[in-house]
XYZ file of C-alpha atoms in Angstrom:
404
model
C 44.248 109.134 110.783
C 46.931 106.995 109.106
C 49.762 108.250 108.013
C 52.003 106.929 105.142
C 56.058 106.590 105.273
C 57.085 109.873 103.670
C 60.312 108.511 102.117
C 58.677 107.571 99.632
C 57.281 110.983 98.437
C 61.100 111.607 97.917
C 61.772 109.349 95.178
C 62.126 111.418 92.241
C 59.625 110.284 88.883
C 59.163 106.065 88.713
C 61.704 103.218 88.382
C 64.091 103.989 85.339
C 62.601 100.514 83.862
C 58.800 101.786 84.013
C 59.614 105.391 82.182
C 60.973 103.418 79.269
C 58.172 100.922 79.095
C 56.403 103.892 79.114
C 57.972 105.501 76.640
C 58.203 102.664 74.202
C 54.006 102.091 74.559
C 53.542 105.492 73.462
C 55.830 105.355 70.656
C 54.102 101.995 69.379
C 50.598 103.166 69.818
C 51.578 106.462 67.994
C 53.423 104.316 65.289
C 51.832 101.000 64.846
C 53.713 99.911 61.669
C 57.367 99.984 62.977
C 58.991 97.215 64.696
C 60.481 98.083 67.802
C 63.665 96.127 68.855
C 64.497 95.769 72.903
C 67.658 96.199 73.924
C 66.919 97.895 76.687
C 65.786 95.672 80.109
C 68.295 93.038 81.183
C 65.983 90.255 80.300
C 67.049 87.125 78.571
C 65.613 85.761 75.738
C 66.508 82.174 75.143
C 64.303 79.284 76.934
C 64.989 77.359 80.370
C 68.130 74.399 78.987
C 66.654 70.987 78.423
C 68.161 69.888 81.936
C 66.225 72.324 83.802
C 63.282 71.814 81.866
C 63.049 67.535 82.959
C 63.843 68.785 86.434
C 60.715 71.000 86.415
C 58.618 68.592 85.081
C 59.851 65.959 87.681
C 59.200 67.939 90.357
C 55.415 68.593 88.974
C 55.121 65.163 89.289
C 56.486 65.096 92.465
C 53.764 67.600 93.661
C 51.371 65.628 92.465
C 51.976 62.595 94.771
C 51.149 62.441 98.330
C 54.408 60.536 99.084
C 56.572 63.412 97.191
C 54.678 66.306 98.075
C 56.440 69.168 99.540
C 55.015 72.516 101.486
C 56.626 75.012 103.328
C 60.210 75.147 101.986
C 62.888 75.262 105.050
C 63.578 78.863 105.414
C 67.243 78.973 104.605
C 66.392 76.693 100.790
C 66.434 72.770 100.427
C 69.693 71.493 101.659
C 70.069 70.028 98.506
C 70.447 73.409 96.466
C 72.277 74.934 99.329
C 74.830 72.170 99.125
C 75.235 72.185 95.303
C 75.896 75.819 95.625
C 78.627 75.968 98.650
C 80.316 73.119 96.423
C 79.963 74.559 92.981
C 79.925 77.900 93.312
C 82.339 78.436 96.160
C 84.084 75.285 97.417
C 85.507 74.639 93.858
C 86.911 77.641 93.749
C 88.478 77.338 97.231
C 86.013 79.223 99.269
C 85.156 78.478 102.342
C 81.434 79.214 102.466
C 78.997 76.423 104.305
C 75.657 75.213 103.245
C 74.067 77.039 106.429
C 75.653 80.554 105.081
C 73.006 80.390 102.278
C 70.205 81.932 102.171
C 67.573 81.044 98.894
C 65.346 83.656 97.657
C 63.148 84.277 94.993
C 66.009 86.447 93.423
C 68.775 88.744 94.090
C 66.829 91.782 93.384
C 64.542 91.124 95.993
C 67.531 90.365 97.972
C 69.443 93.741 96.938
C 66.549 95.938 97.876
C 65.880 93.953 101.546
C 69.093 93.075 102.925
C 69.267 97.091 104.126
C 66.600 96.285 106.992
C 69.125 94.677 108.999
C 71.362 97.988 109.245
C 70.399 100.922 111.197
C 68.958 103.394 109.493
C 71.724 106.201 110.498
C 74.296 104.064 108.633
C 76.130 105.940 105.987
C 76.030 104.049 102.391
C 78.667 104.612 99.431
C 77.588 103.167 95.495
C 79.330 103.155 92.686
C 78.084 105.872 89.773
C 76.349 105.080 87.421
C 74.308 102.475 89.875
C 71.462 99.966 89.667
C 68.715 102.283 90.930
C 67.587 99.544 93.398
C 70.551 99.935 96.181
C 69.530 103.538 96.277
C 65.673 103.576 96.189
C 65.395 100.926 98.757
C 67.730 102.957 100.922
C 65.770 105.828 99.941
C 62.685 103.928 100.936
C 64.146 103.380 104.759
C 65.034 107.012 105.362
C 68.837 106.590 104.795
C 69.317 108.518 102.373
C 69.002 112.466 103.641
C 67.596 115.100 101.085
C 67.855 114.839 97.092
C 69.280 117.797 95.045
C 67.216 117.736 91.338
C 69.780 119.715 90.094
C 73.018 117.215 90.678
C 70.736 114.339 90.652
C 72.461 113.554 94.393
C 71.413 112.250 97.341
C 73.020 114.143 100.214
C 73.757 111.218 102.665
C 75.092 109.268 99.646
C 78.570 108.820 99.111
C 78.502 108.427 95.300
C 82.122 107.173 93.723
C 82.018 107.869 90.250
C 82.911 105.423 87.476
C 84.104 107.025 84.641
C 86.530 106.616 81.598
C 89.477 107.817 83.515
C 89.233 104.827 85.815
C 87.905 102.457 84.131
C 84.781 102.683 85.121
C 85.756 101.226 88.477
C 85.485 103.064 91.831
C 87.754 104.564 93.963
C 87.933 104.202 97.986
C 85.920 106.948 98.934
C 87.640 109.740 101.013
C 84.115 109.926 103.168
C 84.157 106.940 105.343
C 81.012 104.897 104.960
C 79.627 101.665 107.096
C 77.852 99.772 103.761
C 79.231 99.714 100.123
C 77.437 98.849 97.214
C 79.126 97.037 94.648
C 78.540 95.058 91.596
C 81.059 93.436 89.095
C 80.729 92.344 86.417
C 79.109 95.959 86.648
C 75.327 96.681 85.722
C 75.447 99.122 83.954
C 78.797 99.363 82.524
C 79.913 96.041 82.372
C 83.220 96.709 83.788
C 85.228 94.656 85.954
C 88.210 94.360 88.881
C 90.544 92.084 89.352
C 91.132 89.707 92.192
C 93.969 92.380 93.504
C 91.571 95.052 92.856
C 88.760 93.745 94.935
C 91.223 92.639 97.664
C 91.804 95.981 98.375
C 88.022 96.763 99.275
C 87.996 93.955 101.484
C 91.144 94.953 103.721
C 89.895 98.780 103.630
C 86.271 97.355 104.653
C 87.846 95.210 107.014
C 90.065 98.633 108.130
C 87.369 100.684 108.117
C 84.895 98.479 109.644
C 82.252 98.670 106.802
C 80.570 95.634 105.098
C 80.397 95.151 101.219
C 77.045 94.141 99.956
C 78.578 92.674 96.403
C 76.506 91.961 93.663
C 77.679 89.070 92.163
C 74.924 88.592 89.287
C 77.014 88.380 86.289
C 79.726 86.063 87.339
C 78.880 83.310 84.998
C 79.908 85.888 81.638
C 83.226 86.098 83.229
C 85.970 85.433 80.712
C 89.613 86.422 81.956
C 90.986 84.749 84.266
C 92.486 87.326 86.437
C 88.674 88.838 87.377
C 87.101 87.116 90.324
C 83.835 84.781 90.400
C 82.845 85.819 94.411
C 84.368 88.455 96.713
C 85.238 84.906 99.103
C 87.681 84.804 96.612
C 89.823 87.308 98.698
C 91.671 86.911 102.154
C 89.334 88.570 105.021
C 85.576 88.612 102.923
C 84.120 86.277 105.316
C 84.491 89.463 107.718
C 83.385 92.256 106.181
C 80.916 90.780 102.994
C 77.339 89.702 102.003
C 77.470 88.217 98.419
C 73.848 88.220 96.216
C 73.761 85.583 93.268
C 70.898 85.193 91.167
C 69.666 81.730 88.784
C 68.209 84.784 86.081
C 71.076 85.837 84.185
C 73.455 82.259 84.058
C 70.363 80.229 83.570
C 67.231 82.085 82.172
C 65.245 82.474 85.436
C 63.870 85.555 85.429
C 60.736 84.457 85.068
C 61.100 81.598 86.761
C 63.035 83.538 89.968
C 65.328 81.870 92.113
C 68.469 83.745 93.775
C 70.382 83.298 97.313
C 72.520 85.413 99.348
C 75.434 84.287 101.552
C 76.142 85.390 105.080
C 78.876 84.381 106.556
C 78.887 83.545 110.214
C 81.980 85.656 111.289
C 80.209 88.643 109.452
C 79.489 90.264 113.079
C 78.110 94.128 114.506
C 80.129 93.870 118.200
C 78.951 90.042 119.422
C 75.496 90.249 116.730
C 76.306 88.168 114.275
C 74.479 89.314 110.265
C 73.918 85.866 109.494
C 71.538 85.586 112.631
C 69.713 89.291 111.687
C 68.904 87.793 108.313
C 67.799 84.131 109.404
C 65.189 86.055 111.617
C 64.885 88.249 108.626
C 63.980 85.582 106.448
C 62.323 83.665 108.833
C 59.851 86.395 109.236
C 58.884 87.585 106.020
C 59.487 84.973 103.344
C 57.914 81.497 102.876
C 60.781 80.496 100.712
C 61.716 79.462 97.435
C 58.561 77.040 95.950
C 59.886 73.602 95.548
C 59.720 72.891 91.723
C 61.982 76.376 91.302
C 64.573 74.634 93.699
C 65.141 71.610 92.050
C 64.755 73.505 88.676
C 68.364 75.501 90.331
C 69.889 72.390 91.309
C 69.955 71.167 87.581
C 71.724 73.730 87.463
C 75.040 72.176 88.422
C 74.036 68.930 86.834
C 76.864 68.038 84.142
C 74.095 68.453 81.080
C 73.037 71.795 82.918
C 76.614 73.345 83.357
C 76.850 72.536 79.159
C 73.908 73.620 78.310
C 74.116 76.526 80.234
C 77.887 77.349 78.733
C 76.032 77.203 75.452
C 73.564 79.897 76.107
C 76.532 82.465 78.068
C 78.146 81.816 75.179
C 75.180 83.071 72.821
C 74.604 85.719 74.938
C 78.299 86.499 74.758
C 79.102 86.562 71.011
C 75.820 89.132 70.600
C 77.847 91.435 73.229
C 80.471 90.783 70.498
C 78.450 91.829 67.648
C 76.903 95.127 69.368
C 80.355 96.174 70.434
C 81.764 95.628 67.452
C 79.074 96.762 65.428
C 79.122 100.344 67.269
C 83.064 100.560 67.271
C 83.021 100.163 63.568
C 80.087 102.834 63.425
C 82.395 105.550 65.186
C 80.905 104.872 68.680
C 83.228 105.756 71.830
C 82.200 101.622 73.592
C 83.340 99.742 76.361
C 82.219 96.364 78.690
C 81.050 93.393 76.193
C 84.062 91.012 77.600
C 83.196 89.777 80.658
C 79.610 91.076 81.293
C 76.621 90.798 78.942
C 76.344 95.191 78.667
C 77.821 97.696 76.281
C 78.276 101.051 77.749
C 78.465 103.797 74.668
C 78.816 107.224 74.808
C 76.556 109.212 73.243
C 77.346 110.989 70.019
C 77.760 114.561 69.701
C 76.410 116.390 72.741
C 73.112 114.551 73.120
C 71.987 113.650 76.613
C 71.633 109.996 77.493
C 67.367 110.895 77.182
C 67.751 112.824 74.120
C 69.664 109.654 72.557
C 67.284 106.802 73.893
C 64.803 108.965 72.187
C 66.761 109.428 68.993
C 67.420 105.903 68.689
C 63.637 104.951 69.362
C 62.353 107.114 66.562
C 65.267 106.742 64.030
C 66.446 102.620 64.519
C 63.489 101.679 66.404
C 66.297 99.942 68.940
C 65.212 100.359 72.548
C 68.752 100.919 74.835
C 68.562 102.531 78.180
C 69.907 105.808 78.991
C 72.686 106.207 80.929
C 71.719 108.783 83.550
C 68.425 106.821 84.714
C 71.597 104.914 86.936
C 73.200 108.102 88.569
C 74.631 111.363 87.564
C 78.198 109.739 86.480
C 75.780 107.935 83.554
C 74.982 111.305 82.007
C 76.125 111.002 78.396
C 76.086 107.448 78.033
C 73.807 104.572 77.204
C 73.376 100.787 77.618
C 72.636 98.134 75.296
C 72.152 94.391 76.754
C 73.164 91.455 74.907
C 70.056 89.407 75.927
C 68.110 89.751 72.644
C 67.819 87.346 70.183
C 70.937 86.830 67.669
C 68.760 88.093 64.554
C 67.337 90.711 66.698
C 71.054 92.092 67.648
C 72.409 92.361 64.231
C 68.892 93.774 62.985
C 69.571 96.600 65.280
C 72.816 97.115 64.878
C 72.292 97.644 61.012
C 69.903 100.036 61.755
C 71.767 101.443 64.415
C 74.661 102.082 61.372
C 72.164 103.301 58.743
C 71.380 106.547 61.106
């Protein structure tokens, strides 16, 4: 008789993002004549820029010809991406990351949930709180996670370091050692961020400590102050102790489209084993790489017309974070993030829950946000809004929002 891997039987209900699509059917079916706004899923709204648009369409035609046809991608990504990124994304900002240290994926949330395979299962992880549910379900999903308490909403081999107002939202070094920490800034959900000093301080405790950081680096391109880092390679000793995920969905519109990497630095080593090897054979194995068409459609990406065009749409995406946060501050909302991430994080009025107010909202505004708990006990009491909707759908909310 088969038998079926048992860690999954421990995840508690479905992915956050499935309960509210969930949610959201039922309340349309049950009231057919409202109009439902989403703010809720981190998904963007405006179309693929012009640039990446002719470089899809010439690399159709490329596909089409038996002279330009391409297969199999290479399994780290086309050199050409991989050299426009190590240039443009970390050379130009005086990092020292190679073309070889990148790895292209479909996405960095495929990336997020897989790099864990290359760790022993006995390793100890520590994630900021509120989360993105992914680093712990995936961990979950290996066994790494020990036993899960319904009542704290905590995992008990999980060293959670909560982000609240009193810091910031930002974490803490954690007084329980741990060998892999999660982090993310600009922060999903929260939309909070570190400075360069800040995050240099991970480094040399990871470094210290001999953990590695698995940062999330998906929101760099809403960065606005200058003083808040664009990678962790920004800092003296990351090449040691980090693993950096990037994704093409956020900066340029490719969530449906899907393109991401993740960069492994060569003296990122376990004893003489170096990570970058692990994930190579990683890769190697189980992924047929990035198609073509999506790789040139991310080189256009760091074309001249691409970087402005793409400026143009952060910067649309930006001034509805403006309007939300604005719009709920002037409502009597408690609201932080909106400045250098495309997320407001609100706290809920009164003493609802973060459920009780996604469902308030929903029935009263019609406005679909996502409750702060779904991304770890520290979210209780809070709620997101994204900035990705459309301009007239973001102030359409946000007048409803005020008319409750």
């Amino acid at each position: 008789m088969f038998k079926i891997n048992e860690n999954y039987l421990k995840l508690p209900g479905s992915y956050l993002f499935s309960t509210i699509a969930k949610k959201v059917n039922e309340f349309q079916a049950a009231n057919p004549d409202k109009s439902v706004i989403r703010l809720g899923i981190g998904d963007v709204t405006q179309p693929l820029a012009p640039a990446i648009i002719d470089a899809l369409h010439g690399a159709v035609d490329e596909m089409g010809k038996a002279e330009t046809f391409h297969g199999y991608a290479p399994d780290l990504g086309y050199e050409f991406l991989r050299t426009a990124i190590a240039k443009n994304d970390y050379a130009d900002r005086g990092c020292d990351i190679a073309a070889d240290e990148i790895f292209v994926s479909d996405g960095a949330k495929c990336d997020s949930g897989n790099i864990q395979e290359i760790f022993s299962v006995d390793n100890k992880i520590a994630v900021c709180d509120p989360v993105y549910p992914v680093y712990v379900d995936t961990n979950v999903m290996a066994g790494r996670t020990g036993t899960y308490d319904p009542k704290t909403e905590m995992w008990s081999d999980v060293i959670y370091m909560p982000c609240t107002a009193e810091n910031n939202f930002a974490p803490e070094l954690p007084k329980e050692t741990p060998d892999m920490i999660y982090l993310c800034f600009p922060n999903n959900p929260t939309g909070a961020t570190i400075t360069k000093d800040q995050l240099q301080v991970w480094v040399d405790y990871a470094n210290k400590v001999g953990a590695v950081i698995i940062y999330d680096a998906a929101y760099e391109a809403y960065i606005s102050e200058p003083d808040v880092p664009h990678t962790i390679f920004e800092c003296e000793g990351a090449r040691t102790c980090a693993i950096e995920l990037k994704s093409f969905s956020k900066n340029a519109g490719f969530t449906g489209t899907r393109l991401g990497y993740t960069v492994i630095p060569k003296d990122l080593k376990c004893g003489d084993v170096m990570l970058h090897s692990l994930w190579a054979r990683r890769h190697g194995t189980k992924y047929n790489g990035a198609p073509y068409i999506q790789q040139r459609a991310g080189e256009a990406v760091y074309s001249p017309e691409g970087k402005e065009q793409l400026a143009k749409q952060v910067a649309y995406y930006m001034n509805n974070a403006k309007v939300i946060k604005e719009g709920l501050q002037e409502a009597g909302y408690t609201v932080s993030g909106g400045v250098n991430a495309p997320y407001i994080w609100l706290k809920t009025p009164g003493s609802m829950t973060s459920w009780e107010f996604f469902d308030y909202l929903l029935a009263n505004a019609n406005v679909v946000g996502t409750p702060g708990s779904g991304f770890g006990p520290s979210g209780e009491g809070y709620f997101r809004l994204t900035a990705f909707g459309t301009y007239e759908n973001t102030v359409a909310a946000l007048e409803r929002i005020r008319k409750m």
